[in-house]
């Protein structure tokens, strides 16, 4: 049974005494016909009495609109009530199944819905690494992911309206968000055209321990992953992805090997950590295409990106 059954992850979740307690929502999508996508996150740090947000949209490899705000005032609202931060309004329309993101600005407007394809699942719980797992202790107690059909409109500065029909992930996290625990990590969240979706995250702690969040989705449900073999191909900066070459093995013994190339990258720095968020085009061994997030995170002072390490 998932630990998330005893709370309403879209409503208010009481904090522990961890100073970096976090409750957050995240959304992304990519529409290959429009070559358009986004990364959206709102994090609420209750014990620090702060809120932060990312709101980054792109088209054909270039930014469309970005609004990045850290250290905003605390809000008691959650998406079950209609969460509004820095002009971004996120509302749950149907619990854990449908959510709406709205934004209205003279230069940019968004009216988009995320509608469930694969249900929201607590990936930490399904990973089954136990309560001593690094992610479970220091990054989130509950980390729910689901895939969605994403539809609606985006209005550009010149009045052009983009009709969006894409796919994306959403996630909900509840628990600590202690980035100082993670030396570096890498993530692949592809949604393939054949219905296969993968959640694969590999983190390395400051003391060299390896932690994972991982599951495979298809046929309407999520199942466990037993092994991730992850090789990232970086640009010269060591922090930006050029490509990926990964293998993910499910509990059924089937291995899914895929490569990826970058379509877009955006950097989210904060204090002594940086996240690089990429939209990737993924390809399975049989040529099946997919799209989705490729993400890396790095703690400073710089301690490498993990390509010279083995799990």
PDB file of C-alpha atoms in Angstrom:
ATOM      1  CA  UNK A   1       0.000   0.000   0.000  1.00  0.00           C
ATOM      2  CA  UNK A   2       1.328   3.431  -0.918  1.00  0.00           C
ATOM      3  CA  UNK A   3       2.116   5.805   1.910  1.00  0.00           C
ATOM      4  CA  UNK A   4       0.212   8.447  -0.043  1.00  0.00           C
ATOM      5  CA  UNK A   5      -3.142   6.776   0.736  1.00  0.00           C
ATOM      6  CA  UNK A   6      -3.171   8.405   4.181  1.00  0.00           C
ATOM      7  CA  UNK A   7      -2.908  11.971   2.929  1.00  0.00           C
ATOM      8  CA  UNK A   8      -4.361  14.234   0.301  1.00  0.00           C
ATOM      9  CA  UNK A   9      -1.298  15.081  -1.796  1.00  0.00           C
ATOM     10  CA  UNK A  10      -3.227  17.792  -3.651  1.00  0.00           C
ATOM     11  CA  UNK A  11      -4.316  19.388  -0.379  1.00  0.00           C
ATOM     12  CA  UNK A  12      -2.427  20.624   2.643  1.00  0.00           C
ATOM     13  CA  UNK A  13      -0.005  18.037   4.094  1.00  0.00           C
ATOM     14  CA  UNK A  14       1.305  18.764   7.630  1.00  0.00           C
ATOM     15  CA  UNK A  15       5.047  19.299   7.852  1.00  0.00           C
ATOM     16  CA  UNK A  16       7.521  17.432  10.017  1.00  0.00           C
ATOM     17  CA  UNK A  17      10.191  19.430  11.838  1.00  0.00           C
ATOM     18  CA  UNK A  18      12.647  19.022   8.950  1.00  0.00           C
ATOM     19  CA  UNK A  19      13.832  22.572   8.133  1.00  0.00           C
ATOM     20  CA  UNK A  20      13.574  21.897   4.376  1.00  0.00           C
ATOM     21  CA  UNK A  21      10.148  20.313   4.376  1.00  0.00           C
ATOM     22  CA  UNK A  22       8.650  20.653   0.893  1.00  0.00           C
ATOM     23  CA  UNK A  23       5.301  20.216  -0.773  1.00  0.00           C
ATOM     24  CA  UNK A  24       5.482  20.670  -4.524  1.00  0.00           C
ATOM     25  CA  UNK A  25       3.773  20.133  -7.858  1.00  0.00           C
ATOM     26  CA  UNK A  26       5.499  19.778 -11.202  1.00  0.00           C
ATOM     27  CA  UNK A  27       4.206  19.694 -14.801  1.00  0.00           C
ATOM     28  CA  UNK A  28       5.832  19.330 -18.195  1.00  0.00           C
ATOM     29  CA  UNK A  29       4.773  18.563 -21.741  1.00  0.00           C
ATOM     30  CA  UNK A  30       6.012  18.463 -25.297  1.00  0.00           C
ATOM     31  CA  UNK A  31       3.981  18.780 -28.490  1.00  0.00           C
ATOM     32  CA  UNK A  32       6.184  17.625 -31.404  1.00  0.00           C
ATOM     33  CA  UNK A  33       3.853  19.096 -34.027  1.00  0.00           C
ATOM     34  CA  UNK A  34       4.252  22.577 -32.529  1.00  0.00           C
ATOM     35  CA  UNK A  35       7.806  21.864 -31.258  1.00  0.00           C
ATOM     36  CA  UNK A  36       6.571  23.454 -28.026  1.00  0.00           C
ATOM     37  CA  UNK A  37       6.816  22.455 -24.383  1.00  0.00           C
ATOM     38  CA  UNK A  38       7.261  23.618 -20.823  1.00  0.00           C
ATOM     39  CA  UNK A  39       8.622  23.004 -17.337  1.00  0.00           C
ATOM     40  CA  UNK A  40       6.459  24.206 -14.429  1.00  0.00           C
ATOM     41  CA  UNK A  41       7.092  23.748 -10.714  1.00  0.00           C
ATOM     42  CA  UNK A  42       5.763  25.298  -7.528  1.00  0.00           C
ATOM     43  CA  UNK A  43       7.468  24.389  -4.257  1.00  0.00           C
ATOM     44  CA  UNK A  44       6.170  25.336  -0.818  1.00  0.00           C
ATOM     45  CA  UNK A  45       8.693  25.246   2.042  1.00  0.00           C
ATOM     46  CA  UNK A  46       6.501  25.396   5.101  1.00  0.00           C
ATOM     47  CA  UNK A  47       9.157  25.591   7.810  1.00  0.00           C
ATOM     48  CA  UNK A  48      11.061  28.267   5.910  1.00  0.00           C
ATOM     49  CA  UNK A  49       7.788  30.113   5.203  1.00  0.00           C
ATOM     50  CA  UNK A  50       8.708  30.420   1.529  1.00  0.00           C
ATOM     51  CA  UNK A  51       7.364  29.527  -1.911  1.00  0.00           C
ATOM     52  CA  UNK A  52       9.228  29.226  -5.197  1.00  0.00           C
ATOM     53  CA  UNK A  53       8.283  28.586  -8.809  1.00  0.00           C
ATOM     54  CA  UNK A  54       9.547  27.822 -12.295  1.00  0.00           C
ATOM     55  CA  UNK A  55       7.453  28.640 -15.355  1.00  0.00           C
ATOM     56  CA  UNK A  56       9.498  28.087 -18.493  1.00  0.00           C
ATOM     57  CA  UNK A  57       8.024  27.622 -21.977  1.00  0.00           C
ATOM     58  CA  UNK A  58       9.943  27.019 -25.196  1.00  0.00           C
ATOM     59  CA  UNK A  59       9.400  26.489 -28.919  1.00  0.00           C
ATOM     60  CA  UNK A  60      11.716  25.051 -31.562  1.00  0.00           C
ATOM     61  CA  UNK A  61      14.687  25.058 -29.197  1.00  0.00           C
ATOM     62  CA  UNK A  62      14.271  28.678 -28.017  1.00  0.00           C
ATOM     63  CA  UNK A  63      12.543  30.251 -25.002  1.00  0.00           C
ATOM     64  CA  UNK A  64       9.006  31.624 -25.340  1.00  0.00           C
ATOM     65  CA  UNK A  65       8.432  32.925 -21.813  1.00  0.00           C
ATOM     66  CA  UNK A  66      10.122  32.364 -18.461  1.00  0.00           C
ATOM     67  CA  UNK A  67       9.127  33.390 -14.968  1.00  0.00           C
ATOM     68  CA  UNK A  68      11.470  32.115 -12.258  1.00  0.00           C
ATOM     69  CA  UNK A  69      10.846  33.248  -8.673  1.00  0.00           C
ATOM     70  CA  UNK A  70      12.667  31.982  -5.602  1.00  0.00           C
ATOM     71  CA  UNK A  71      12.097  33.013  -1.955  1.00  0.00           C
ATOM     72  CA  UNK A  72       8.540  34.204  -2.449  1.00  0.00           C
ATOM     73  CA  UNK A  73       6.182  34.595   0.533  1.00  0.00           C
ATOM     74  CA  UNK A  74       4.646  31.401   1.925  1.00  0.00           C
ATOM     75  CA  UNK A  75       1.186  30.406   0.704  1.00  0.00           C
ATOM     76  CA  UNK A  76      -1.319  28.200   2.498  1.00  0.00           C
ATOM     77  CA  UNK A  77      -3.108  27.342  -0.760  1.00  0.00           C
ATOM     78  CA  UNK A  78      -2.687  24.008  -2.545  1.00  0.00           C
ATOM     79  CA  UNK A  79      -3.908  22.888  -5.969  1.00  0.00           C
ATOM     80  CA  UNK A  80      -7.017  21.310  -4.445  1.00  0.00           C
ATOM     81  CA  UNK A  81      -8.054  24.902  -3.551  1.00  0.00           C
ATOM     82  CA  UNK A  82      -6.578  26.649  -6.593  1.00  0.00           C
ATOM     83  CA  UNK A  83      -2.921  27.501  -6.003  1.00  0.00           C
ATOM     84  CA  UNK A  84      -1.787  30.861  -7.348  1.00  0.00           C
ATOM     85  CA  UNK A  85       1.868  31.918  -7.281  1.00  0.00           C
ATOM     86  CA  UNK A  86       3.412  34.786  -9.270  1.00  0.00           C
ATOM     87  CA  UNK A  87       0.351  34.926 -11.542  1.00  0.00           C
ATOM     88  CA  UNK A  88       0.437  31.173 -12.250  1.00  0.00           C
ATOM     89  CA  UNK A  89      -2.789  29.431 -11.243  1.00  0.00           C
ATOM     90  CA  UNK A  90      -2.827  25.630 -10.848  1.00  0.00           C
ATOM     91  CA  UNK A  91      -6.084  23.868 -10.004  1.00  0.00           C
ATOM     92  CA  UNK A  92      -7.037  20.238  -9.531  1.00  0.00           C
ATOM     93  CA  UNK A  93     -10.150  19.541 -11.631  1.00  0.00           C
ATOM     94  CA  UNK A  94     -10.442  15.849 -10.721  1.00  0.00           C
ATOM     95  CA  UNK A  95      -8.377  14.451  -7.864  1.00  0.00           C
ATOM     96  CA  UNK A  96      -5.053  13.081  -9.161  1.00  0.00           C
ATOM     97  CA  UNK A  97      -6.497  12.784 -12.690  1.00  0.00           C
ATOM     98  CA  UNK A  98      -7.060  16.239 -14.195  1.00  0.00           C
ATOM     99  CA  UNK A  99      -5.345  19.543 -13.478  1.00  0.00           C
ATOM    100  CA  UNK A 100      -5.415  22.961 -15.114  1.00  0.00           C
ATOM    101  CA  UNK A 101      -2.654  25.562 -15.473  1.00  0.00           C
ATOM    102  CA  UNK A 102      -3.597  29.147 -16.315  1.00  0.00           C
ATOM    103  CA  UNK A 103      -1.546  32.291 -16.805  1.00  0.00           C
ATOM    104  CA  UNK A 104      -2.506  35.647 -18.280  1.00  0.00           C
ATOM    105  CA  UNK A 105       0.035  38.328 -19.189  1.00  0.00           C
ATOM    106  CA  UNK A 106       0.113  40.941 -21.934  1.00  0.00           C
ATOM    107  CA  UNK A 107       3.027  39.127 -23.580  1.00  0.00           C
ATOM    108  CA  UNK A 108       2.015  35.519 -22.944  1.00  0.00           C
ATOM    109  CA  UNK A 109      -1.021  33.482 -21.875  1.00  0.00           C
ATOM    110  CA  UNK A 110      -1.598  29.814 -21.058  1.00  0.00           C
ATOM    111  CA  UNK A 111      -4.759  27.730 -20.670  1.00  0.00           C
ATOM    112  CA  UNK A 112      -3.734  24.061 -20.502  1.00  0.00           C
ATOM    113  CA  UNK A 113      -5.069  20.839 -18.996  1.00  0.00           C
ATOM    114  CA  UNK A 114      -3.172  17.732 -17.929  1.00  0.00           C
ATOM    115  CA  UNK A 115      -5.459  14.657 -18.227  1.00  0.00           C
ATOM    116  CA  UNK A 116      -4.439  11.249 -16.938  1.00  0.00           C
ATOM    117  CA  UNK A 117      -2.988   8.592 -19.238  1.00  0.00           C
ATOM    118  CA  UNK A 118      -1.207   6.525 -16.568  1.00  0.00           C
ATOM    119  CA  UNK A 119      -2.362   7.074 -12.969  1.00  0.00           C
ATOM    120  CA  UNK A 120      -0.399   8.970 -10.348  1.00  0.00           C
ATOM    121  CA  UNK A 121       1.812   6.470  -8.503  1.00  0.00           C
ATOM    122  CA  UNK A 122       4.155   6.970  -5.555  1.00  0.00           C
ATOM    123  CA  UNK A 123       7.420   6.005  -7.258  1.00  0.00           C
ATOM    124  CA  UNK A 124       9.415   5.948  -4.005  1.00  0.00           C
ATOM    125  CA  UNK A 125       6.953   3.426  -2.598  1.00  0.00           C
ATOM    126  CA  UNK A 126       7.089   1.279  -5.745  1.00  0.00           C
ATOM    127  CA  UNK A 127      10.890   1.455  -5.819  1.00  0.00           C
ATOM    128  CA  UNK A 128      10.792  -0.514  -2.522  1.00  0.00           C
ATOM    129  CA  UNK A 129      14.196   0.546  -1.246  1.00  0.00           C
ATOM    130  CA  UNK A 130      12.895   1.045   2.279  1.00  0.00           C
ATOM    131  CA  UNK A 131      12.805   3.994   4.652  1.00  0.00           C
ATOM    132  CA  UNK A 132      16.601   4.276   4.757  1.00  0.00           C
ATOM    133  CA  UNK A 133      16.798   5.005   1.034  1.00  0.00           C
ATOM    134  CA  UNK A 134      18.422   8.366   0.385  1.00  0.00           C
ATOM    135  CA  UNK A 135      15.560   9.803  -1.641  1.00  0.00           C
ATOM    136  CA  UNK A 136      12.958   8.641   0.886  1.00  0.00           C
ATOM    137  CA  UNK A 137      14.870  10.228   3.780  1.00  0.00           C
ATOM    138  CA  UNK A 138      16.069  13.488   2.312  1.00  0.00           C
ATOM    139  CA  UNK A 139      14.298  14.310  -0.990  1.00  0.00           C
ATOM    140  CA  UNK A 140      10.670  13.237  -0.467  1.00  0.00           C
ATOM    141  CA  UNK A 141       8.621  10.817   1.596  1.00  0.00           C
ATOM    142  CA  UNK A 142       6.057  10.647  -1.219  1.00  0.00           C
ATOM    143  CA  UNK A 143       6.880  11.294  -4.884  1.00  0.00           C
ATOM    144  CA  UNK A 144       3.932  10.643  -7.198  1.00  0.00           C
ATOM    145  CA  UNK A 145       4.266  10.616 -10.976  1.00  0.00           C
ATOM    146  CA  UNK A 146       1.752  10.142 -13.768  1.00  0.00           C
ATOM    147  CA  UNK A 147       1.623  10.664 -17.521  1.00  0.00           C
ATOM    148  CA  UNK A 148      -0.961  12.889 -19.163  1.00  0.00           C
ATOM    149  CA  UNK A 149      -2.436  14.102 -22.409  1.00  0.00           C
ATOM    150  CA  UNK A 150      -1.889  17.865 -22.454  1.00  0.00           C
ATOM    151  CA  UNK A 151      -4.273  20.068 -24.433  1.00  0.00           C
ATOM    152  CA  UNK A 152      -5.250  23.734 -24.598  1.00  0.00           C
ATOM    153  CA  UNK A 153      -3.871  26.993 -25.920  1.00  0.00           C
ATOM    154  CA  UNK A 154      -0.845  29.258 -25.619  1.00  0.00           C
ATOM    155  CA  UNK A 155      -1.017  32.882 -26.784  1.00  0.00           C
ATOM    156  CA  UNK A 156       2.230  34.554 -27.857  1.00  0.00           C
ATOM    157  CA  UNK A 157       3.249  38.211 -27.694  1.00  0.00           C
ATOM    158  CA  UNK A 158       2.191  38.873 -31.301  1.00  0.00           C
ATOM    159  CA  UNK A 159      -1.259  37.356 -30.763  1.00  0.00           C
ATOM    160  CA  UNK A 160      -0.467  33.992 -32.350  1.00  0.00           C
ATOM    161  CA  UNK A 161      -2.398  31.181 -30.648  1.00  0.00           C
ATOM    162  CA  UNK A 162      -0.835  27.723 -30.473  1.00  0.00           C
ATOM    163  CA  UNK A 163      -3.280  24.835 -30.162  1.00  0.00           C
ATOM    164  CA  UNK A 164      -1.480  22.306 -27.992  1.00  0.00           C
ATOM    165  CA  UNK A 165      -1.988  18.557 -28.256  1.00  0.00           C
ATOM    166  CA  UNK A 166       0.937  16.823 -26.572  1.00  0.00           C
ATOM    167  CA  UNK A 167       1.930  14.546 -23.727  1.00  0.00           C
ATOM    168  CA  UNK A 168       3.694  15.143 -20.461  1.00  0.00           C
ATOM    169  CA  UNK A 169       4.367  14.160 -16.897  1.00  0.00           C
ATOM    170  CA  UNK A 170       3.100  15.639 -13.692  1.00  0.00           C
ATOM    171  CA  UNK A 171       4.397  14.932 -10.210  1.00  0.00           C
ATOM    172  CA  UNK A 172       3.529  15.675  -6.611  1.00  0.00           C
ATOM    173  CA  UNK A 173       6.134  15.527  -3.840  1.00  0.00           C
ATOM    174  CA  UNK A 174       5.682  15.671  -0.068  1.00  0.00           C
ATOM    175  CA  UNK A 175       8.580  15.537   2.392  1.00  0.00           C
ATOM    176  CA  UNK A 176      12.054  16.997   2.833  1.00  0.00           C
ATOM    177  CA  UNK A 177      13.824  18.538  -0.126  1.00  0.00           C
ATOM    178  CA  UNK A 178      17.417  18.561   1.089  1.00  0.00           C
ATOM    179  CA  UNK A 179      19.524  19.176  -1.992  1.00  0.00           C
ATOM    180  CA  UNK A 180      22.675  19.252   0.152  1.00  0.00           C
ATOM    181  CA  UNK A 181      22.268  15.478   0.535  1.00  0.00           C
ATOM    182  CA  UNK A 182      22.624  14.804  -3.221  1.00  0.00           C
ATOM    183  CA  UNK A 183      26.053  15.303  -4.805  1.00  0.00           C
ATOM    184  CA  UNK A 184      24.585  14.784  -8.274  1.00  0.00           C
ATOM    185  CA  UNK A 185      21.766  12.935  -9.953  1.00  0.00           C
ATOM    186  CA  UNK A 186      20.327  12.159 -13.384  1.00  0.00           C
ATOM    187  CA  UNK A 187      16.804  11.437 -14.557  1.00  0.00           C
ATOM    188  CA  UNK A 188      15.031  10.095 -17.670  1.00  0.00           C
ATOM    189  CA  UNK A 189      11.235  10.299 -18.022  1.00  0.00           C
ATOM    190  CA  UNK A 190      10.365   9.225 -21.591  1.00  0.00           C
ATOM    191  CA  UNK A 191       6.828   8.759 -22.901  1.00  0.00           C
ATOM    192  CA  UNK A 192       7.056   6.548 -25.999  1.00  0.00           C
ATOM    193  CA  UNK A 193       4.610   6.399 -28.886  1.00  0.00           C
ATOM    194  CA  UNK A 194       3.955   2.664 -28.214  1.00  0.00           C
ATOM    195  CA  UNK A 195       2.468   3.399 -24.773  1.00  0.00           C
ATOM    196  CA  UNK A 196       5.599   2.652 -22.738  1.00  0.00           C
ATOM    197  CA  UNK A 197       6.606   5.237 -20.131  1.00  0.00           C
ATOM    198  CA  UNK A 198       9.588   5.119 -17.796  1.00  0.00           C
ATOM    199  CA  UNK A 199      10.463   6.867 -14.536  1.00  0.00           C
ATOM    200  CA  UNK A 200      14.188   6.443 -13.880  1.00  0.00           C
ATOM    201  CA  UNK A 201      16.152   8.589 -11.437  1.00  0.00           C
ATOM    202  CA  UNK A 202      19.611   7.811 -10.027  1.00  0.00           C
ATOM    203  CA  UNK A 203      21.129   9.966  -7.327  1.00  0.00           C
ATOM    204  CA  UNK A 204      24.495   9.846  -5.565  1.00  0.00           C
ATOM    205  CA  UNK A 205      24.714  11.228  -2.025  1.00  0.00           C
ATOM    206  CA  UNK A 206      27.555  13.264  -0.580  1.00  0.00           C
ATOM    207  CA  UNK A 207      28.828  10.107   1.148  1.00  0.00           C
ATOM    208  CA  UNK A 208      28.788   8.085  -2.081  1.00  0.00           C
ATOM    209  CA  UNK A 209      25.591   6.108  -1.552  1.00  0.00           C
ATOM    210  CA  UNK A 210      23.345   5.426  -4.547  1.00  0.00           C
ATOM    211  CA  UNK A 211      19.596   6.045  -4.424  1.00  0.00           C
ATOM    212  CA  UNK A 212      16.856   5.477  -6.993  1.00  0.00           C
ATOM    213  CA  UNK A 213      13.309   6.378  -7.928  1.00  0.00           C
ATOM    214  CA  UNK A 214      12.182   4.053 -10.712  1.00  0.00           C
ATOM    215  CA  UNK A 215       9.166   2.374 -12.324  1.00  0.00           C
ATOM    216  CA  UNK A 216       7.796   1.366 -15.732  1.00  0.00           C
ATOM    217  CA  UNK A 217       4.332   2.262 -16.985  1.00  0.00           C
ATOM    218  CA  UNK A 218       2.217   0.533 -19.634  1.00  0.00           C
ATOM    219  CA  UNK A 219      -1.151  -1.170 -20.049  1.00  0.00           C
ATOM    220  CA  UNK A 220      -2.717   1.248 -17.572  1.00  0.00           C
ATOM    221  CA  UNK A 221      -0.427   0.618 -14.608  1.00  0.00           C
ATOM    222  CA  UNK A 222       3.058   1.089 -13.151  1.00  0.00           C
ATOM    223  CA  UNK A 223       5.376  -1.811 -12.266  1.00  0.00           C
ATOM    224  CA  UNK A 224       8.758  -1.967 -10.500  1.00  0.00           C
ATOM    225  CA  UNK A 225      12.211  -1.580 -12.040  1.00  0.00           C
ATOM    226  CA  UNK A 226      15.090  -3.785 -10.893  1.00  0.00           C
ATOM    227  CA  UNK A 227      18.046  -2.141 -12.637  1.00  0.00           C
ATOM    228  CA  UNK A 228      19.074   1.099 -14.322  1.00  0.00           C
ATOM    229  CA  UNK A 229      22.202   1.376 -16.492  1.00  0.00           C
ATOM    230  CA  UNK A 230      22.574   5.089 -17.131  1.00  0.00           C
ATOM    231  CA  UNK A 231      25.142   6.795 -19.330  1.00  0.00           C
ATOM    232  CA  UNK A 232      24.837  10.482 -20.018  1.00  0.00           C
ATOM    233  CA  UNK A 233      26.723  12.243 -22.779  1.00  0.00           C
ATOM    234  CA  UNK A 234      27.544  15.796 -21.708  1.00  0.00           C
ATOM    235  CA  UNK A 235      28.550  18.949 -23.470  1.00  0.00           C
ATOM    236  CA  UNK A 236      31.954  20.388 -22.568  1.00  0.00           C
ATOM    237  CA  UNK A 237      30.460  22.168 -19.549  1.00  0.00           C
ATOM    238  CA  UNK A 238      29.825  18.787 -17.892  1.00  0.00           C
ATOM    239  CA  UNK A 239      26.336  19.860 -16.795  1.00  0.00           C
ATOM    240  CA  UNK A 240      24.341  20.032 -20.030  1.00  0.00           C
ATOM    241  CA  UNK A 241      23.151  16.904 -21.826  1.00  0.00           C
ATOM    242  CA  UNK A 242      24.073  16.252 -25.426  1.00  0.00           C
ATOM    243  CA  UNK A 243      22.596  12.754 -25.389  1.00  0.00           C
ATOM    244  CA  UNK A 244      21.741   9.689 -23.302  1.00  0.00           C
ATOM    245  CA  UNK A 245      22.302   5.933 -23.590  1.00  0.00           C
ATOM    246  CA  UNK A 246      20.303   4.061 -20.940  1.00  0.00           C
ATOM    247  CA  UNK A 247      18.936   0.599 -20.182  1.00  0.00           C
ATOM    248  CA  UNK A 248      16.084   0.020 -17.734  1.00  0.00           C
ATOM    249  CA  UNK A 249      15.128  -3.506 -16.639  1.00  0.00           C
ATOM    250  CA  UNK A 250      11.679  -4.235 -15.265  1.00  0.00           C
ATOM    251  CA  UNK A 251      10.601  -6.745 -12.635  1.00  0.00           C
ATOM    252  CA  UNK A 252       9.470  -9.001 -15.490  1.00  0.00           C
ATOM    253  CA  UNK A 253      13.084  -9.234 -16.692  1.00  0.00           C
ATOM    254  CA  UNK A 254      12.479  -7.245 -19.868  1.00  0.00           C
ATOM    255  CA  UNK A 255      15.118  -4.613 -20.654  1.00  0.00           C
ATOM    256  CA  UNK A 256      14.238  -1.377 -22.411  1.00  0.00           C
ATOM    257  CA  UNK A 257      17.282   0.236 -24.027  1.00  0.00           C
ATOM    258  CA  UNK A 258      16.979   3.763 -25.348  1.00  0.00           C
ATOM    259  CA  UNK A 259      19.023   6.711 -26.527  1.00  0.00           C
ATOM    260  CA  UNK A 260      18.104  10.377 -26.484  1.00  0.00           C
ATOM    261  CA  UNK A 261      19.060  13.667 -28.070  1.00  0.00           C
ATOM    262  CA  UNK A 262      18.452  17.131 -26.663  1.00  0.00           C
ATOM    263  CA  UNK A 263      15.710  19.372 -28.008  1.00  0.00           C
ATOM    264  CA  UNK A 264      15.898  22.128 -25.389  1.00  0.00           C
ATOM    265  CA  UNK A 265      17.740  22.969 -22.173  1.00  0.00           C
ATOM    266  CA  UNK A 266      17.081  25.433 -19.375  1.00  0.00           C
ATOM    267  CA  UNK A 267      19.084  25.950 -16.179  1.00  0.00           C
ATOM    268  CA  UNK A 268      17.582  26.479 -12.721  1.00  0.00           C
ATOM    269  CA  UNK A 269      20.288  27.613 -10.270  1.00  0.00           C
ATOM    270  CA  UNK A 270      19.617  28.176  -6.588  1.00  0.00           C
ATOM    271  CA  UNK A 271      22.119  28.781  -3.811  1.00  0.00           C
ATOM    272  CA  UNK A 272      24.674  25.926  -3.965  1.00  0.00           C
ATOM    273  CA  UNK A 273      22.772  23.622  -6.345  1.00  0.00           C
ATOM    274  CA  UNK A 274      21.844  23.748 -10.021  1.00  0.00           C
ATOM    275  CA  UNK A 275      19.308  21.772 -12.031  1.00  0.00           C
ATOM    276  CA  UNK A 276      19.548  21.465 -15.799  1.00  0.00           C
ATOM    277  CA  UNK A 277      16.174  20.668 -17.315  1.00  0.00           C
ATOM    278  CA  UNK A 278      16.140  19.200 -20.813  1.00  0.00           C
ATOM    279  CA  UNK A 279      13.396  18.173 -23.193  1.00  0.00           C
ATOM    280  CA  UNK A 280      14.670  15.102 -25.008  1.00  0.00           C
ATOM    281  CA  UNK A 281      13.686  13.079 -28.046  1.00  0.00           C
ATOM    282  CA  UNK A 282      13.986   9.432 -27.007  1.00  0.00           C
ATOM    283  CA  UNK A 283      14.418   6.390 -29.271  1.00  0.00           C
ATOM    284  CA  UNK A 284      13.986   2.720 -28.359  1.00  0.00           C
ATOM    285  CA  UNK A 285      16.112   0.025 -30.009  1.00  0.00           C
ATOM    286  CA  UNK A 286      13.292  -0.774 -32.465  1.00  0.00           C
ATOM    287  CA  UNK A 287      13.126   2.874 -33.568  1.00  0.00           C
ATOM    288  CA  UNK A 288      10.030   3.842 -31.582  1.00  0.00           C
ATOM    289  CA  UNK A 289      10.157   7.543 -30.733  1.00  0.00           C
ATOM    290  CA  UNK A 290       9.150   9.302 -27.562  1.00  0.00           C
ATOM    291  CA  UNK A 291       9.580  12.609 -25.783  1.00  0.00           C
ATOM    292  CA  UNK A 292      10.095  13.689 -22.217  1.00  0.00           C
ATOM    293  CA  UNK A 293      12.235  15.121 -19.495  1.00  0.00           C
ATOM    294  CA  UNK A 294      15.951  14.543 -19.109  1.00  0.00           C
ATOM    295  CA  UNK A 295      17.253  16.171 -15.953  1.00  0.00           C
ATOM    296  CA  UNK A 296      20.516  16.520 -14.063  1.00  0.00           C
ATOM    297  CA  UNK A 297      21.395  18.141 -10.766  1.00  0.00           C
ATOM    298  CA  UNK A 298      24.741  19.176  -9.329  1.00  0.00           C
ATOM    299  CA  UNK A 299      25.861  20.305  -5.870  1.00  0.00           C
ATOM    300  CA  UNK A 300      28.634  22.862  -5.455  1.00  0.00           C
ATOM    301  CA  UNK A 301      31.554  23.052  -4.952  1.00  0.00           C
ATOM    302  CA  UNK A 302      31.721  20.905  -8.078  1.00  0.00           C
ATOM    303  CA  UNK A 303      32.185  17.170  -7.426  1.00  0.00           C
ATOM    304  CA  UNK A 304      31.745  15.773 -10.942  1.00  0.00           C
ATOM    305  CA  UNK A 305      28.717  14.536 -12.858  1.00  0.00           C
ATOM    306  CA  UNK A 306      29.040  10.833 -12.101  1.00  0.00           C
ATOM    307  CA  UNK A 307      30.240   9.592 -15.478  1.00  0.00           C
ATOM    308  CA  UNK A 308      33.477   8.356 -13.904  1.00  0.00           C
ATOM    309  CA  UNK A 309      31.610   6.520 -11.129  1.00  0.00           C
ATOM    310  CA  UNK A 310      29.899   3.128 -10.978  1.00  0.00           C
ATOM    311  CA  UNK A 311      26.821   2.220  -8.946  1.00  0.00           C
TER     312      UNK A 311
END
